[in-house]
């Protein structure tokens, strides 16, 4: 569901949505798309200058004024996550969704040679941050009439593939994290928790993972937005604990 969704212009009007990894790639395009659909977006990333460029694009387009939260998931402390929840509550008064897009690729190399420090950093950015961030923001999400939390996984988060190392393990963890939140919250709140596998998408990360590939042969982030809109908006109410694909599988 959702791959061919055509979002009405005001789909996310009045909603506040946090997008991590909003400085580049899929997160940047999703933040701009959500803003175009009427949402007030909170742009989170580690590079303030890049975030300000996204902010300017949204403002120039006449969409609701966004907010910026600079944060590096490699070094963020519990106090930073707690403060983020306080800031969103004080500045914006509500939160209706999170898109967890920030991620690192790490090394494509056999486990036999995988650098343990790189492993630790990937677990922190790709897995620990979405957990702690969601945990810190649950009180706000519970107060929303229709909250949606979207985790971004990968095909190697469902079936491990040689050499994908900590990335594959972290994405398996993300799938489990989403399923656990969905299961635990199903009877006590209306918040929905789902995973999106974007499929091969034209970004810097994809180019690093597949340096020999012609980028023109993979979909742009803009082309995979229908599912991101559908899952964030009210028409996906009741859908929780699912792992969904943003595009049809590519033929080998
Ligand atoms: P990009 O590398 O283009 O963007 C990644 C984003 O995450 C950037 O905004 C980056 O910030 C941010 N980020 C990285 N490290 C940190 C950190 N330590 N703290 C805070 N933010 C950080 O990747 P994509 O857009 O391709 O990927 C987005 C998501 O989609 C990822 O979770 C990825 O695993 C997943 N994915 C992507 C696929 C693809 O084909 N592109 C396929 C399957 C899954 P900065 O701008 O500073 O680098």
PDB file of C-alpha atoms and ligand atoms in Angstrom:
ATOM      1  CA  UNK A   1       0.000   0.000   0.000  1.00  0.00           C
ATOM      2  CA  UNK A   2       0.996   3.622  -0.355  1.00  0.00           C
ATOM      3  CA  UNK A   3       3.445   3.346  -3.278  1.00  0.00           C
ATOM      4  CA  UNK A   4       1.047   5.080  -5.689  1.00  0.00           C
ATOM      5  CA  UNK A   5      -0.571   7.347  -3.119  1.00  0.00           C
ATOM      6  CA  UNK A   6      -1.504  10.816  -4.288  1.00  0.00           C
ATOM      7  CA  UNK A   7      -1.482  13.064  -1.258  1.00  0.00           C
ATOM      8  CA  UNK A   8      -4.046  15.849  -1.034  1.00  0.00           C
ATOM      9  CA  UNK A   9      -2.392  19.289  -0.815  1.00  0.00           C
ATOM     10  CA  UNK A  10      -3.267  19.865   2.850  1.00  0.00           C
ATOM     11  CA  UNK A  11      -2.596  16.295   4.085  1.00  0.00           C
ATOM     12  CA  UNK A  12      -0.403  17.299   7.020  1.00  0.00           C
ATOM     13  CA  UNK A  13      -1.836  20.728   7.817  1.00  0.00           C
ATOM     14  CA  UNK A  14      -1.486  21.643  11.484  1.00  0.00           C
ATOM     15  CA  UNK A  15       0.852  18.756  12.268  1.00  0.00           C
ATOM     16  CA  UNK A  16       4.343  19.015  13.722  1.00  0.00           C
ATOM     17  CA  UNK A  17       6.751  16.407  12.349  1.00  0.00           C
ATOM     18  CA  UNK A  18      10.353  15.739  13.349  1.00  0.00           C
ATOM     19  CA  UNK A  19      12.647  14.539  10.554  1.00  0.00           C
ATOM     20  CA  UNK A  20      16.125  13.257  11.440  1.00  0.00           C
ATOM     21  CA  UNK A  21      18.817  13.320   8.775  1.00  0.00           C
ATOM     22  CA  UNK A  22      16.970  16.274   7.276  1.00  0.00           C
ATOM     23  CA  UNK A  23      20.173  17.815   5.914  1.00  0.00           C
ATOM     24  CA  UNK A  24      20.583  15.493   2.935  1.00  0.00           C
ATOM     25  CA  UNK A  25      19.245  12.642   0.832  1.00  0.00           C
ATOM     26  CA  UNK A  26      15.867  11.082   1.580  1.00  0.00           C
ATOM     27  CA  UNK A  27      15.402  12.980   4.868  1.00  0.00           C
ATOM     28  CA  UNK A  28      15.924  16.348   3.189  1.00  0.00           C
ATOM     29  CA  UNK A  29      13.425  15.591   0.432  1.00  0.00           C
ATOM     30  CA  UNK A  30      10.922  14.136   2.918  1.00  0.00           C
ATOM     31  CA  UNK A  31      11.147  17.204   5.168  1.00  0.00           C
ATOM     32  CA  UNK A  32      10.477  19.485   2.204  1.00  0.00           C
ATOM     33  CA  UNK A  33       7.634  17.229   1.038  1.00  0.00           C
ATOM     34  CA  UNK A  34       5.988  17.173   4.483  1.00  0.00           C
ATOM     35  CA  UNK A  35       6.293  20.972   4.659  1.00  0.00           C
ATOM     36  CA  UNK A  36       4.716  21.271   1.209  1.00  0.00           C
ATOM     37  CA  UNK A  37       1.814  19.179   2.526  1.00  0.00           C
ATOM     38  CA  UNK A  38       1.277  21.701   5.324  1.00  0.00           C
ATOM     39  CA  UNK A  39       3.363  20.340   8.203  1.00  0.00           C
ATOM     40  CA  UNK A  40       5.606  22.336  10.501  1.00  0.00           C
ATOM     41  CA  UNK A  41       8.791  20.317  10.231  1.00  0.00           C
ATOM     42  CA  UNK A  42      11.558  20.091  12.804  1.00  0.00           C
ATOM     43  CA  UNK A  43      14.827  19.602  10.947  1.00  0.00           C
ATOM     44  CA  UNK A  44      17.379  17.530  12.871  1.00  0.00           C
ATOM     45  CA  UNK A  45      20.913  16.865  11.658  1.00  0.00           C
ATOM     46  CA  UNK A  46      24.559  17.229  12.577  1.00  0.00           C
ATOM     47  CA  UNK A  47      25.469  19.983  10.075  1.00  0.00           C
ATOM     48  CA  UNK A  48      23.888  23.338  10.917  1.00  0.00           C
ATOM     49  CA  UNK A  49      24.832  24.965   7.601  1.00  0.00           C
ATOM     50  CA  UNK A  50      23.189  22.217   5.556  1.00  0.00           C
ATOM     51  CA  UNK A  51      20.085  22.375   7.778  1.00  0.00           C
ATOM     52  CA  UNK A  52      19.878  26.136   7.245  1.00  0.00           C
ATOM     53  CA  UNK A  53      19.879  25.595   3.495  1.00  0.00           C
ATOM     54  CA  UNK A  54      16.910  23.228   3.812  1.00  0.00           C
ATOM     55  CA  UNK A  55      15.207  25.721   6.118  1.00  0.00           C
ATOM     56  CA  UNK A  56      15.628  28.471   3.498  1.00  0.00           C
ATOM     57  CA  UNK A  57      14.204  26.302   0.713  1.00  0.00           C
ATOM     58  CA  UNK A  58      11.093  25.593   2.798  1.00  0.00           C
ATOM     59  CA  UNK A  59      10.667  29.219   3.776  1.00  0.00           C
ATOM     60  CA  UNK A  60      11.145  30.509   0.225  1.00  0.00           C
ATOM     61  CA  UNK A  61       8.531  28.037  -0.998  1.00  0.00           C
ATOM     62  CA  UNK A  62       6.024  29.653   1.387  1.00  0.00           C
ATOM     63  CA  UNK A  63       5.465  26.542   3.508  1.00  0.00           C
ATOM     64  CA  UNK A  64       5.013  26.660   7.302  1.00  0.00           C
ATOM     65  CA  UNK A  65       8.116  28.000   9.039  1.00  0.00           C
ATOM     66  CA  UNK A  66      10.310  25.060  10.098  1.00  0.00           C
ATOM     67  CA  UNK A  67      12.476  24.661  13.198  1.00  0.00           C
ATOM     68  CA  UNK A  68      16.099  23.501  13.355  1.00  0.00           C
ATOM     69  CA  UNK A  69      17.649  21.195  15.958  1.00  0.00           C
ATOM     70  CA  UNK A  70      21.351  20.564  15.393  1.00  0.00           C
ATOM     71  CA  UNK A  71      22.373  17.270  16.975  1.00  0.00           C
ATOM     72  CA  UNK A  72      25.070  14.712  16.258  1.00  0.00           C
ATOM     73  CA  UNK A  73      23.861  11.226  17.135  1.00  0.00           C
ATOM     74  CA  UNK A  74      27.464  10.017  17.480  1.00  0.00           C
ATOM     75  CA  UNK A  75      27.995  12.208  20.521  1.00  0.00           C
ATOM     76  CA  UNK A  76      24.509  13.181  21.811  1.00  0.00           C
ATOM     77  CA  UNK A  77      23.874  12.589  25.520  1.00  0.00           C
ATOM     78  CA  UNK A  78      20.669  11.685  27.349  1.00  0.00           C
ATOM     79  CA  UNK A  79      20.441  15.328  28.419  1.00  0.00           C
ATOM     80  CA  UNK A  80      20.435  16.365  24.731  1.00  0.00           C
ATOM     81  CA  UNK A  81      17.516  14.043  23.955  1.00  0.00           C
ATOM     82  CA  UNK A  82      15.585  15.214  27.009  1.00  0.00           C
ATOM     83  CA  UNK A  83      16.230  18.849  26.108  1.00  0.00           C
ATOM     84  CA  UNK A  84      14.993  18.195  22.560  1.00  0.00           C
ATOM     85  CA  UNK A  85      11.639  17.029  23.929  1.00  0.00           C
ATOM     86  CA  UNK A  86      11.412  20.115  26.150  1.00  0.00           C
ATOM     87  CA  UNK A  87      12.276  22.423  23.222  1.00  0.00           C
ATOM     88  CA  UNK A  88       9.655  20.908  20.904  1.00  0.00           C
ATOM     89  CA  UNK A  89       7.027  21.164  23.623  1.00  0.00           C
ATOM     90  CA  UNK A  90       7.908  24.757  24.511  1.00  0.00           C
ATOM     91  CA  UNK A  91       8.413  26.082  20.972  1.00  0.00           C
ATOM     92  CA  UNK A  92       5.764  24.135  19.056  1.00  0.00           C
ATOM     93  CA  UNK A  93       3.461  22.709  21.719  1.00  0.00           C
ATOM     94  CA  UNK A  94       2.901  19.341  20.077  1.00  0.00           C
ATOM     95  CA  UNK A  95       4.384  16.497  18.038  1.00  0.00           C
ATOM     96  CA  UNK A  96       2.453  14.361  15.552  1.00  0.00           C
ATOM     97  CA  UNK A  97       5.166  12.302  13.907  1.00  0.00           C
ATOM     98  CA  UNK A  98       8.804  11.305  13.603  1.00  0.00           C
ATOM     99  CA  UNK A  99      10.636  10.205  10.466  1.00  0.00           C
ATOM    100  CA  UNK A 100      13.887   8.518  11.501  1.00  0.00           C
ATOM    101  CA  UNK A 101      15.993   9.046   8.387  1.00  0.00           C
ATOM    102  CA  UNK A 102      19.476   9.750   9.785  1.00  0.00           C
ATOM    103  CA  UNK A 103      21.856   6.914   9.097  1.00  0.00           C
ATOM    104  CA  UNK A 104      25.428   5.923   8.378  1.00  0.00           C
ATOM    105  CA  UNK A 105      26.628   3.272   5.926  1.00  0.00           C
ATOM    106  CA  UNK A 106      29.899   2.361   7.635  1.00  0.00           C
ATOM    107  CA  UNK A 107      32.258  -0.022   5.893  1.00  0.00           C
ATOM    108  CA  UNK A 108      31.346  -2.575   3.254  1.00  0.00           C
ATOM    109  CA  UNK A 109      33.763  -5.261   4.347  1.00  0.00           C
ATOM    110  CA  UNK A 110      33.870  -8.807   5.761  1.00  0.00           C
ATOM    111  CA  UNK A 111      33.076  -9.148   9.467  1.00  0.00           C
ATOM    112  CA  UNK A 112      36.469 -10.798   9.781  1.00  0.00           C
ATOM    113  CA  UNK A 113      38.014  -7.366   9.235  1.00  0.00           C
ATOM    114  CA  UNK A 114      35.223  -5.091  10.448  1.00  0.00           C
ATOM    115  CA  UNK A 115      36.491  -2.251  12.639  1.00  0.00           C
ATOM    116  CA  UNK A 116      34.760  -2.494  16.070  1.00  0.00           C
ATOM    117  CA  UNK A 117      34.799   1.280  16.587  1.00  0.00           C
ATOM    118  CA  UNK A 118      32.950   1.794  13.305  1.00  0.00           C
ATOM    119  CA  UNK A 119      30.525  -0.887  14.501  1.00  0.00           C
ATOM    120  CA  UNK A 120      29.886   1.030  17.736  1.00  0.00           C
ATOM    121  CA  UNK A 121      29.279   4.299  15.900  1.00  0.00           C
ATOM    122  CA  UNK A 122      26.762   2.688  13.531  1.00  0.00           C
ATOM    123  CA  UNK A 123      24.875   1.135  16.417  1.00  0.00           C
ATOM    124  CA  UNK A 124      24.742   4.535  18.077  1.00  0.00           C
ATOM    125  CA  UNK A 125      23.548   6.505  15.054  1.00  0.00           C
ATOM    126  CA  UNK A 126      21.388   3.908  13.268  1.00  0.00           C
ATOM    127  CA  UNK A 127      19.856   2.060  16.238  1.00  0.00           C
ATOM    128  CA  UNK A 128      20.384   3.676  19.628  1.00  0.00           C
ATOM    129  CA  UNK A 129      19.371   7.172  18.482  1.00  0.00           C
ATOM    130  CA  UNK A 130      15.978   6.141  17.035  1.00  0.00           C
ATOM    131  CA  UNK A 131      15.291   4.218  20.266  1.00  0.00           C
ATOM    132  CA  UNK A 132      16.255   6.984  22.699  1.00  0.00           C
ATOM    133  CA  UNK A 133      14.680   9.713  20.587  1.00  0.00           C
ATOM    134  CA  UNK A 134      11.363   7.884  20.306  1.00  0.00           C
ATOM    135  CA  UNK A 135      11.434   7.077  24.036  1.00  0.00           C
ATOM    136  CA  UNK A 136      12.051  10.728  24.944  1.00  0.00           C
ATOM    137  CA  UNK A 137       9.245  11.933  22.671  1.00  0.00           C
ATOM    138  CA  UNK A 138       6.588   9.363  23.626  1.00  0.00           C
ATOM    139  CA  UNK A 139       4.864  11.669  26.143  1.00  0.00           C
ATOM    140  CA  UNK A 140       4.371  14.275  23.386  1.00  0.00           C
ATOM    141  CA  UNK A 141       3.311  11.696  20.780  1.00  0.00           C
ATOM    142  CA  UNK A 142       0.735  10.226  23.178  1.00  0.00           C
ATOM    143  CA  UNK A 143      -0.988  13.608  23.339  1.00  0.00           C
ATOM    144  CA  UNK A 144      -1.323  13.817  19.538  1.00  0.00           C
ATOM    145  CA  UNK A 145      -4.701  12.696  18.141  1.00  0.00           C
ATOM    146  CA  UNK A 146      -3.017  10.817  15.275  1.00  0.00           C
ATOM    147  CA  UNK A 147       0.720  10.213  15.720  1.00  0.00           C
ATOM    148  CA  UNK A 148       2.853   8.231  13.279  1.00  0.00           C
ATOM    149  CA  UNK A 149       6.451   7.103  13.804  1.00  0.00           C
ATOM    150  CA  UNK A 150       8.370   5.918  10.753  1.00  0.00           C
ATOM    151  CA  UNK A 151      11.685   4.077  10.973  1.00  0.00           C
ATOM    152  CA  UNK A 152      13.829   3.763   7.864  1.00  0.00           C
ATOM    153  CA  UNK A 153      15.224   0.304   7.330  1.00  0.00           C
ATOM    154  CA  UNK A 154      16.792  -1.409   4.321  1.00  0.00           C
ATOM    155  CA  UNK A 155      16.559  -4.664   2.390  1.00  0.00           C
ATOM    156  CA  UNK A 156      19.638  -5.835   4.336  1.00  0.00           C
ATOM    157  CA  UNK A 157      17.629  -5.132   7.497  1.00  0.00           C
ATOM    158  CA  UNK A 158      15.323  -7.987   6.529  1.00  0.00           C
ATOM    159  CA  UNK A 159      17.836 -10.404   5.037  1.00  0.00           C
ATOM    160  CA  UNK A 160      21.524  -9.985   5.792  1.00  0.00           C
ATOM    161  CA  UNK A 161      23.906  -9.873   2.835  1.00  0.00           C
ATOM    162  CA  UNK A 162      27.659 -10.513   2.916  1.00  0.00           C
ATOM    163  CA  UNK A 163      29.914  -7.525   3.688  1.00  0.00           C
ATOM    164  CA  UNK A 164      27.144  -5.174   4.867  1.00  0.00           C
ATOM    165  CA  UNK A 165      28.439  -5.546   8.434  1.00  0.00           C
ATOM    166  CA  UNK A 166      27.183  -3.219  11.153  1.00  0.00           C
ATOM    167  CA  UNK A 167      24.778  -1.547   8.731  1.00  0.00           C
ATOM    168  CA  UNK A 168      22.868  -4.806   8.202  1.00  0.00           C
ATOM    169  CA  UNK A 169      22.877  -5.601  11.923  1.00  0.00           C
ATOM    170  CA  UNK A 170      21.715  -2.097  12.869  1.00  0.00           C
ATOM    171  CA  UNK A 171      18.862  -2.238  10.331  1.00  0.00           C
ATOM    172  CA  UNK A 172      17.751  -5.656  11.655  1.00  0.00           C
ATOM    173  CA  UNK A 173      17.665  -3.904  15.019  1.00  0.00           C
ATOM    174  CA  UNK A 174      15.592  -1.048  13.596  1.00  0.00           C
ATOM    175  CA  UNK A 175      13.033  -3.554  12.267  1.00  0.00           C
ATOM    176  CA  UNK A 176      12.809  -5.118  15.735  1.00  0.00           C
ATOM    177  CA  UNK A 177      12.619  -1.724  17.446  1.00  0.00           C
ATOM    178  CA  UNK A 178       9.667  -0.705  15.300  1.00  0.00           C
ATOM    179  CA  UNK A 179       7.894  -4.032  15.847  1.00  0.00           C
ATOM    180  CA  UNK A 180       8.442  -3.815  19.624  1.00  0.00           C
ATOM    181  CA  UNK A 181       7.107  -0.273  19.942  1.00  0.00           C
ATOM    182  CA  UNK A 182       4.100  -1.243  17.797  1.00  0.00           C
ATOM    183  CA  UNK A 183       3.359  -4.329  19.873  1.00  0.00           C
ATOM    184  CA  UNK A 184       3.844  -2.673  23.258  1.00  0.00           C
ATOM    185  CA  UNK A 185       1.811   0.425  22.433  1.00  0.00           C
ATOM    186  CA  UNK A 186      -0.987  -1.262  20.462  1.00  0.00           C
ATOM    187  CA  UNK A 187      -3.372  -1.471  23.389  1.00  0.00           C
ATOM    188  CA  UNK A 188      -2.417   1.677  25.239  1.00  0.00           C
ATOM    189  CA  UNK A 189      -2.160   4.325  22.543  1.00  0.00           C
ATOM    190  CA  UNK A 190      -3.135   5.087  18.954  1.00  0.00           C
ATOM    191  CA  UNK A 191       0.444   5.879  17.905  1.00  0.00           C
ATOM    192  CA  UNK A 192       1.484   3.792  14.902  1.00  0.00           C
ATOM    193  CA  UNK A 193       5.049   2.532  14.357  1.00  0.00           C
ATOM    194  CA  UNK A 194       6.187   1.246  10.983  1.00  0.00           C
ATOM    195  CA  UNK A 195       9.324   0.656   8.929  1.00  0.00           C
ATOM    196  CA  UNK A 196       9.944   1.824   5.388  1.00  0.00           C
ATOM    197  CA  UNK A 197      12.489   0.160   3.145  1.00  0.00           C
ATOM    198  CA  UNK A 198      13.199   2.927   0.597  1.00  0.00           C
ATOM    199  CA  UNK A 199      14.808   0.578  -1.936  1.00  0.00           C
ATOM    200  CA  UNK A 200      17.751   1.827  -4.000  1.00  0.00           C
ATOM    201  CA  UNK A 201      17.501   5.633  -4.013  1.00  0.00           C
ATOM    202  CA  UNK A 202      19.734   8.262  -5.609  1.00  0.00           C
ATOM    203  CA  UNK A 203      21.652   9.750  -2.649  1.00  0.00           C
ATOM    204  CA  UNK A 204      25.241  10.110  -1.459  1.00  0.00           C
ATOM    205  CA  UNK A 205      24.881   6.950   0.628  1.00  0.00           C
ATOM    206  CA  UNK A 206      23.743   4.910  -2.354  1.00  0.00           C
ATOM    207  CA  UNK A 207      26.655   6.212  -4.454  1.00  0.00           C
ATOM    208  CA  UNK A 208      29.090   5.214  -1.704  1.00  0.00           C
ATOM    209  CA  UNK A 209      27.576   1.729  -1.442  1.00  0.00           C
ATOM    210  CA  UNK A 210      27.500   1.175  -5.223  1.00  0.00           C
ATOM    211  CA  UNK A 211      30.310   3.295  -6.718  1.00  0.00           C
ATOM    212  CA  UNK A 212      30.144   1.536 -10.122  1.00  0.00           C
ATOM    213  CA  UNK A 213      26.396   2.122 -10.561  1.00  0.00           C
ATOM    214  CA  UNK A 214      25.017   4.789 -12.867  1.00  0.00           C
ATOM    215  CA  UNK A 215      22.954   6.953 -10.456  1.00  0.00           C
ATOM    216  CA  UNK A 216      20.468   7.694 -13.244  1.00  0.00           C
ATOM    217  CA  UNK A 217      19.286   4.065 -13.029  1.00  0.00           C
ATOM    218  CA  UNK A 218      17.936   4.411  -9.464  1.00  0.00           C
ATOM    219  CA  UNK A 219      14.863   6.301  -8.308  1.00  0.00           C
ATOM    220  CA  UNK A 220      15.196   9.791  -6.886  1.00  0.00           C
ATOM    221  CA  UNK A 221      14.060  10.517  -3.312  1.00  0.00           C
ATOM    222  CA  UNK A 222      11.180  12.544  -4.818  1.00  0.00           C
ATOM    223  CA  UNK A 223       9.880   9.452  -6.626  1.00  0.00           C
ATOM    224  CA  UNK A 224       9.587   7.405  -3.426  1.00  0.00           C
ATOM    225  CA  UNK A 225       7.674  10.040  -1.425  1.00  0.00           C
ATOM    226  CA  UNK A 226       4.122   8.631  -1.862  1.00  0.00           C
ATOM    227  CA  UNK A 227       4.597   5.979   0.846  1.00  0.00           C
ATOM    228  CA  UNK A 228       6.280   8.487   3.179  1.00  0.00           C
ATOM    229  CA  UNK A 229       3.267  10.794   2.819  1.00  0.00           C
ATOM    230  CA  UNK A 230       0.664   8.053   3.176  1.00  0.00           C
ATOM    231  CA  UNK A 231       2.244   6.571   6.295  1.00  0.00           C
ATOM    232  CA  UNK A 232       2.591   9.993   7.960  1.00  0.00           C
ATOM    233  CA  UNK A 233      -0.947  11.101   7.114  1.00  0.00           C
ATOM    234  CA  UNK A 234      -4.373  10.135   8.485  1.00  0.00           C
ATOM    235  CA  UNK A 235      -5.209   7.607   5.766  1.00  0.00           C
ATOM    236  CA  UNK A 236      -2.810   5.050   7.291  1.00  0.00           C
ATOM    237  CA  UNK A 237      -4.604   5.110  10.652  1.00  0.00           C
ATOM    238  CA  UNK A 238      -4.620   1.654  12.222  1.00  0.00           C
ATOM    239  CA  UNK A 239      -1.573   0.470  10.267  1.00  0.00           C
ATOM    240  CA  UNK A 240       1.126  -0.460  12.777  1.00  0.00           C
ATOM    241  CA  UNK A 241       3.990  -2.923  13.130  1.00  0.00           C
ATOM    242  CA  UNK A 242       4.406  -3.178   9.354  1.00  0.00           C
ATOM    243  CA  UNK A 243       7.516  -3.232   7.153  1.00  0.00           C
ATOM    244  CA  UNK A 244       6.654  -1.563   3.874  1.00  0.00           C
ATOM    245  CA  UNK A 245       8.504  -1.005   0.590  1.00  0.00           C
ATOM    246  CA  UNK A 246       8.587   2.486  -0.925  1.00  0.00           C
ATOM    247  CA  UNK A 247       9.125   1.098  -4.428  1.00  0.00           C
ATOM    248  CA  UNK A 248       8.569  -2.188  -6.245  1.00  0.00           C
ATOM    249  CA  UNK A 249      11.571  -4.545  -6.099  1.00  0.00           C
ATOM    250  CA  UNK A 250      14.042  -3.962  -8.920  1.00  0.00           C
ATOM    251  CA  UNK A 251      14.601  -6.785 -11.372  1.00  0.00           C
ATOM    252  CA  UNK A 252      18.131  -8.191 -11.299  1.00  0.00           C
TER     253      UNK A 252
HETATM  254  P1  LIG B   1      22.423  10.260   3.107  1.00  0.00           P
HETATM  255  O1  LIG B   1      23.817   9.863   3.449  1.00  0.00           O
HETATM  256  O2  LIG B   1      22.163  11.029   1.869  1.00  0.00           O
HETATM  257  O3  LIG B   1      21.755  11.054   4.330  1.00  0.00           O
HETATM  258  C1  LIG B   1      21.932  10.594   5.636  1.00  0.00           C
HETATM  259  C2  LIG B   1      21.453  11.649   6.600  1.00  0.00           C
HETATM  260  O4  LIG B   1      21.764  11.217   7.941  1.00  0.00           O
HETATM  261  C3  LIG B   1      22.151  12.999   6.397  1.00  0.00           C
HETATM  262  O5  LIG B   1      21.252  14.024   6.695  1.00  0.00           O
HETATM  263  C4  LIG B   1      23.256  12.917   7.441  1.00  0.00           C
HETATM  264  O6  LIG B   1      23.777  14.158   7.838  1.00  0.00           O
HETATM  265  C5  LIG B   1      22.499  12.251   8.581  1.00  0.00           C
HETATM  266  N1  LIG B   1      23.441  11.726   9.580  1.00  0.00           N
HETATM  267  C6  LIG B   1      24.471  10.880   9.375  1.00  0.00           C
HETATM  268  N2  LIG B   1      25.153  10.688  10.513  1.00  0.00           N
HETATM  269  C7  LIG B   1      24.536  11.428  11.470  1.00  0.00           C
HETATM  270  C8  LIG B   1      24.795  11.672  12.854  1.00  0.00           C
HETATM  271  N3  LIG B   1      25.850  11.128  13.477  1.00  0.00           N
HETATM  272  N4  LIG B   1      23.968  12.490  13.537  1.00  0.00           N
HETATM  273  C9  LIG B   1      22.916  13.076  12.912  1.00  0.00           C
HETATM  274  N5  LIG B   1      22.637  12.897  11.603  1.00  0.00           N
HETATM  275  C10 LIG B   1      23.433  12.088  10.887  1.00  0.00           C
HETATM  276  O7  LIG B   1      21.629   8.878   3.096  1.00  0.00           O
HETATM  277  P2  LIG B   1      20.187   8.495   2.478  1.00  0.00           P
HETATM  278  O8  LIG B   1      19.333   9.669   2.345  1.00  0.00           O
HETATM  279  O9  LIG B   1      20.444   7.598   1.350  1.00  0.00           O
HETATM  280  O10 LIG B   1      19.643   7.574   3.675  1.00  0.00           O
HETATM  281  C11 LIG B   1      18.551   7.919   4.509  1.00  0.00           C
HETATM  282  C12 LIG B   1      18.095   6.661   5.228  1.00  0.00           C
HETATM  283  O11 LIG B   1      17.655   5.712   4.256  1.00  0.00           O
HETATM  284  C13 LIG B   1      19.229   5.973   5.999  1.00  0.00           C
HETATM  285  O12 LIG B   1      18.718   5.464   7.204  1.00  0.00           O
HETATM  286  C14 LIG B   1      19.631   4.834   5.083  1.00  0.00           C
HETATM  287  O13 LIG B   1      20.190   3.773   5.798  1.00  0.00           O
HETATM  288  C15 LIG B   1      18.311   4.474   4.446  1.00  0.00           C
HETATM  289  N6  LIG B   1      18.381   3.756   3.174  1.00  0.00           N
HETATM  290  C16 LIG B   1      18.840   4.382   2.041  1.00  0.00           C
HETATM  291  C17 LIG B   1      18.849   3.713   0.822  1.00  0.00           C
HETATM  292  C18 LIG B   1      19.341   4.357  -0.446  1.00  0.00           C
HETATM  293  O14 LIG B   1      19.401   3.680  -1.487  1.00  0.00           O
HETATM  294  N7  LIG B   1      19.685   5.627  -0.457  1.00  0.00           N
HETATM  295  C19 LIG B   1      18.378   2.319   0.709  1.00  0.00           C
HETATM  296  C20 LIG B   1      17.944   1.753   1.957  1.00  0.00           C
HETATM  297  C21 LIG B   1      17.931   2.469   3.131  1.00  0.00           C
HETATM  298  P3  LIG B   1      24.929  14.942   6.958  1.00  0.00           P
HETATM  299  O15 LIG B   1      24.170  15.718   5.912  1.00  0.00           O
HETATM  300  O16 LIG B   1      25.603  15.792   7.963  1.00  0.00           O
HETATM  301  O17 LIG B   1      25.814  13.891   6.368  1.00  0.00           O
END
